[in-house]
Short mmCIF file of C-alpha atoms in Angstrom, two decimals:
data_model
loop_
_atom_site.label_atom_id
_atom_site.label_comp_id
_atom_site.label_asym_id
_atom_site.label_seq_id
_atom_site.Cartn_x
_atom_site.Cartn_y
_atom_site.Cartn_z
CA MET U 1 17.67 61.92 -77.38
CA ARG U 2 18.40 58.36 -77.88
CA TYR U 3 14.94 57.44 -76.73
CA ALA U 4 13.35 59.50 -79.25
CA VAL U 5 15.36 58.13 -81.93
CA PHE U 6 14.59 54.57 -80.91
CA MET U 7 10.86 55.38 -80.83
CA ALA U 8 11.01 56.90 -84.25
CA ALA U 9 12.56 54.11 -85.43
CA THR U 10 10.06 51.74 -83.93
CA VAL U 11 6.92 53.70 -85.40
CA ALA U 12 8.81 53.44 -88.88
CA LEU U 13 9.13 49.77 -88.48
CA MET U 14 5.32 49.10 -87.44
CA PRO U 15 3.87 49.14 -91.07
CA ALA U 16 6.49 46.76 -92.21
CA VAL U 17 5.86 44.47 -89.17
CA ALA U 18 2.38 44.52 -89.78
CA ALA U 19 2.50 43.79 -93.35
CA ALA U 20 4.92 40.72 -92.57
CA ALA U 21 2.50 39.52 -90.11
CA GLY U 22 -0.45 39.91 -92.78
CA VAL U 23 -2.22 42.44 -90.69
CA ARG U 24 -3.54 45.81 -91.92
CA ALA U 25 -6.35 48.30 -91.88
CA PRO U 26 -8.82 48.61 -94.52
CA THR U 27 -7.86 50.91 -97.25
CA LEU U 28 -9.77 54.10 -98.11
CA ALA U 29 -11.03 52.62 -101.50
CA GLU U 30 -12.18 49.38 -99.55
CA GLN U 31 -14.09 51.48 -97.07
CA ARG U 32 -15.59 53.59 -99.71
CA SER U 33 -16.69 50.50 -101.67
CA PHE U 34 -18.36 49.28 -98.68
CA GLN U 35 -19.92 52.35 -97.83
CA GLN U 36 -21.50 52.75 -101.23
CA PHE U 37 -22.75 49.10 -100.96
CA TRP U 38 -24.02 49.95 -97.57
CA GLN U 39 -26.16 52.81 -98.51
CA ARG U 40 -27.82 50.69 -101.31
CA ILE U 41 -28.99 48.00 -98.99
CA ALA U 42 -29.60 50.32 -95.78
CA PRO U 43 -29.95 53.80 -96.93
CA GLY U 44 -29.49 56.24 -93.85
CA MET U 45 -28.33 53.78 -91.50
CA PRO U 46 -24.79 53.73 -90.04
CA ALA U 47 -22.57 51.18 -91.47
CA PRO U 48 -20.84 48.57 -89.34
CA ALA U 49 -17.18 48.64 -88.86
CA LEU U 50 -15.04 47.31 -91.73
CA ARG U 51 -12.17 45.20 -90.85
CA MET U 52 -9.59 42.71 -92.49
CA GLU U 53 -9.98 38.98 -91.85
CA ARG U 54 -8.59 35.76 -93.35
CA ALA U 55 -11.00 32.95 -93.63
CA PRO U 56 -10.01 29.44 -92.58
CA GLY U 57 -7.80 28.19 -95.25
CA ALA U 58 -7.66 31.24 -97.20
CA SER U 59 -4.13 32.74 -98.17
CA VAL U 60 -5.21 36.56 -98.41
CA LEU U 61 -7.05 38.84 -96.03
CA ALA U 62 -10.41 40.31 -97.26
CA ALA U 63 -12.54 43.19 -96.26
CA THR U 64 -15.56 42.31 -94.03
CA ALA U 65 -18.33 43.64 -91.81
CA SER U 66 -20.89 41.82 -89.91
CA VAL U 67 -24.40 42.83 -88.17
CA ASP U 68 -25.99 40.96 -85.43
CA ALA U 69 -29.80 40.43 -85.28
CA PRO U 70 -31.19 40.90 -81.47
CA PRO U 71 -30.24 37.68 -79.67
CA LEU U 72 -32.88 35.05 -79.18
CA ARG U 73 -33.27 33.12 -75.72
CA LEU U 74 -33.80 29.44 -76.39
CA VAL U 75 -34.06 26.72 -73.71
CA LEU U 76 -32.24 28.23 -70.72
CA PRO U 77 -29.41 28.91 -70.50
CA LEU U 78 -28.90 28.80 -74.44
CA CYS U 79 -28.72 31.95 -76.43
CA ARG U 80 -28.77 32.19 -80.14
CA VAL U 81 -28.00 35.14 -82.68
CA GLU U 82 -28.13 35.51 -86.53
CA ARG U 83 -25.15 37.22 -87.89
CA THR U 84 -25.10 38.62 -91.37
CA ARG U 85 -21.45 39.01 -92.78
CA TYR U 86 -20.56 41.19 -95.84
CA THR U 87 -17.40 40.32 -97.72
CA GLN U 88 -15.63 41.84 -100.50
CA GLN U 89 -15.12 39.74 -103.68
CA ALA U 90 -12.22 40.36 -106.34
CA ASN U 91 -14.35 42.22 -108.63
CA ASP U 92 -15.33 44.66 -105.80
CA SER U 93 -18.71 43.45 -105.47
CA TRP U 94 -19.86 42.44 -101.89
CA ARG U 95 -21.16 39.04 -100.82
CA THR U 96 -23.80 38.48 -98.06
CA ASP U 97 -23.74 35.40 -95.81
CA SER U 98 -26.08 34.69 -92.92
CA SER U 99 -25.03 32.19 -90.00
CA GLN U 100 -26.40 31.01 -86.76
CA HIS U 101 -24.22 31.27 -83.47
CA VAL U 102 -25.04 29.94 -79.91
CA TRP U 103 -23.52 30.27 -76.53
CA VAL U 104 -24.49 29.63 -72.84
CA HIS U 105 -25.44 32.78 -70.80
CA HIS U 106 -26.88 32.18 -67.26
CA THR U 107 -28.97 35.13 -66.72
CA THR U 108 -32.45 36.22 -67.97
CA SER U 109 -31.00 38.47 -70.88
CA CYS U 110 -28.76 37.08 -73.44
CA GLY U 111 -26.76 40.43 -73.46
CA THR U 112 -24.07 40.89 -76.12
CA PRO U 113 -22.89 38.01 -78.19
CA PRO U 114 -19.48 36.65 -76.73
CA ALA U 115 -16.44 36.20 -78.69
CA THR U 116 -16.52 32.38 -77.60
CA MET U 117 -19.83 31.63 -79.22
CA VAL U 118 -19.86 28.66 -81.75
CA GLU U 119 -21.43 28.60 -85.20
CA LEU U 120 -24.41 26.27 -85.65
CA ARG U 121 -24.05 24.61 -88.90
CA ALA U 122 -26.92 22.05 -88.44
CA ALA U 123 -30.43 21.98 -87.12
CA LEU U 124 -29.70 20.30 -83.64
CA PRO U 125 -32.30 20.03 -80.95
CA GLU U 126 -31.78 22.99 -78.46
CA ILE U 127 -31.24 20.40 -75.40
CA GLU U 128 -28.78 18.75 -77.62
CA ILE U 129 -26.80 22.05 -78.45
CA LEU U 130 -26.72 22.98 -74.87
CA LYS U 131 -25.26 19.62 -73.78
CA LEU U 132 -22.82 19.92 -76.44
CA LEU U 133 -21.54 23.44 -75.54
CA GLN U 134 -21.35 22.35 -71.81
CA ALA U 135 -19.29 19.26 -72.87
CA LYS U 136 -16.96 20.64 -75.40
CA GLY U 137 -13.89 21.00 -73.03
CA GLU U 138 -14.22 17.44 -71.75
CA MET U 139 -14.87 16.18 -75.42
CA LEU U 140 -11.73 17.76 -76.48
CA GLN U 141 -9.47 16.46 -73.91
CA ARG U 142 -11.12 12.71 -74.51
CA ALA U 143 -10.61 13.01 -78.20
CA ARG U 144 -6.93 13.45 -78.03
CA LEU U 145 -6.57 9.75 -77.66
CA LEU U 146 -8.40 9.24 -80.82
CA MET U 147 -6.19 11.86 -82.42
CA ALA U 148 -2.88 9.89 -81.61
CA GLY U 149 -4.21 7.07 -83.84
CA ASN U 150 -5.38 9.30 -86.49
CA THR U 151 -2.91 10.00 -89.44
CA SER U 152 -4.32 13.49 -90.05
CA CYS U 153 -4.81 14.50 -86.52
CA ALA U 154 -1.58 12.91 -84.79
CA PRO U 155 0.52 16.15 -85.69
CA MET U 156 -2.17 18.35 -84.22
CA ARG U 157 -2.53 16.46 -81.13
CA ALA U 158 -0.70 18.84 -78.89
CA ARG U 159 -2.17 21.92 -80.15
CA ASN U 160 -4.35 24.35 -78.41
CA PHE U 161 -8.12 24.27 -79.80
CA SER U 162 -11.04 26.44 -79.29
CA ALA U 163 -14.74 25.33 -80.19
CA ALA U 164 -15.76 26.90 -83.50
CA ALA U 165 -18.97 25.10 -84.48
CA LEU U 166 -21.52 22.45 -84.08
CA ASP U 167 -22.50 20.26 -87.02
CA ARG U 168 -23.96 17.00 -87.87
CA GLY U 169 -22.08 14.36 -89.76
CA ALA U 170 -22.89 12.20 -92.84
CA ASP U 171 -23.64 9.28 -90.47
CA GLY U 172 -26.04 11.53 -88.17
CA LEU U 173 -23.84 11.85 -85.54
CA PRO U 174 -23.55 15.34 -83.72
CA LEU U 175 -20.14 17.06 -84.57
CA LEU U 176 -17.94 19.65 -82.38
CA VAL U 177 -15.77 21.47 -84.68
CA TYR U 178 -12.63 22.91 -83.19
CA ARG U 179 -10.11 25.26 -84.48
CA SER U 180 -6.30 25.00 -83.31
CA ASP U 181 -4.18 27.97 -82.53
CA ILE U 182 -2.48 27.75 -85.92
CA GLY U 183 -5.61 27.51 -87.82
CA GLY U 184 -5.96 23.60 -88.41
CA GLU U 185 -9.52 22.16 -87.96
CA LEU U 186 -10.52 19.16 -85.69
CA ARG U 187 -13.84 17.55 -86.55
CA LEU U 188 -15.07 15.25 -83.66
CA SER U 189 -18.21 13.14 -83.93
CA VAL U 190 -19.77 12.14 -80.53
CA ARG U 191 -22.42 9.62 -79.65
CA PRO U 192 -24.98 10.22 -77.12
CA ALA U 193 -24.55 7.97 -74.12
CA ARG U 194 -27.47 8.35 -71.39
CA THR U 195 -27.19 11.96 -70.39
CA ASP U 196 -23.45 12.19 -71.57
CA PHE U 197 -21.52 12.12 -75.07
CA VAL U 198 -18.70 9.77 -75.94
CA PRO U 199 -15.92 10.67 -78.26
CA TRP U 200 -16.51 8.66 -81.51
CA ASN U 201 -14.25 9.66 -84.45
CA VAL U 202 -11.85 12.30 -85.43
CA ALA U 203 -11.04 13.99 -88.78
CA CYS U 204 -8.50 16.86 -89.20
CA SER U 205 -7.46 19.29 -91.76
CA PRO U 206 -4.71 21.95 -91.78
#
């Protein structure tokens, strides 16, 4: 009996806990809005799953959905996919954005894009993309020394990071972009050095 009461109380608290954590499922109105939008752009095709996400730096959740094109094999073992993302706007319209994502996959088929793939934000040579992806872990560890001497990065130095994107800086150097476990961003520029890279400069934002 006490177990049943405990379970009932736990279930009752779940919506409040989810709301406090900023997590919820799409509402019926959000789902209906997306279904109507989808039938206008792809009539007769099944709509992708709708979910709630918070964009980096955003304070509120937004209803989003995404569709991936068939993955492309680039220089071995590099794969790339184009992802189209749909985001609900405040006026109930839907914004469409496209992005490129890359990952390393050591078989002839690229398979399903992994959650660990990174966004490609600049037109980098394929071999450079591959080398950056393969070096992203080592570059992050070597960058922590640079972070210690940077005012914006020092407070984040001990955080856990995951690779989020590849880019190119205003100085022309390749950039490795990492996201911390609490949402902050680290931008690490690197200089090519023979067949390797050397961490060059860091910039951080909360």
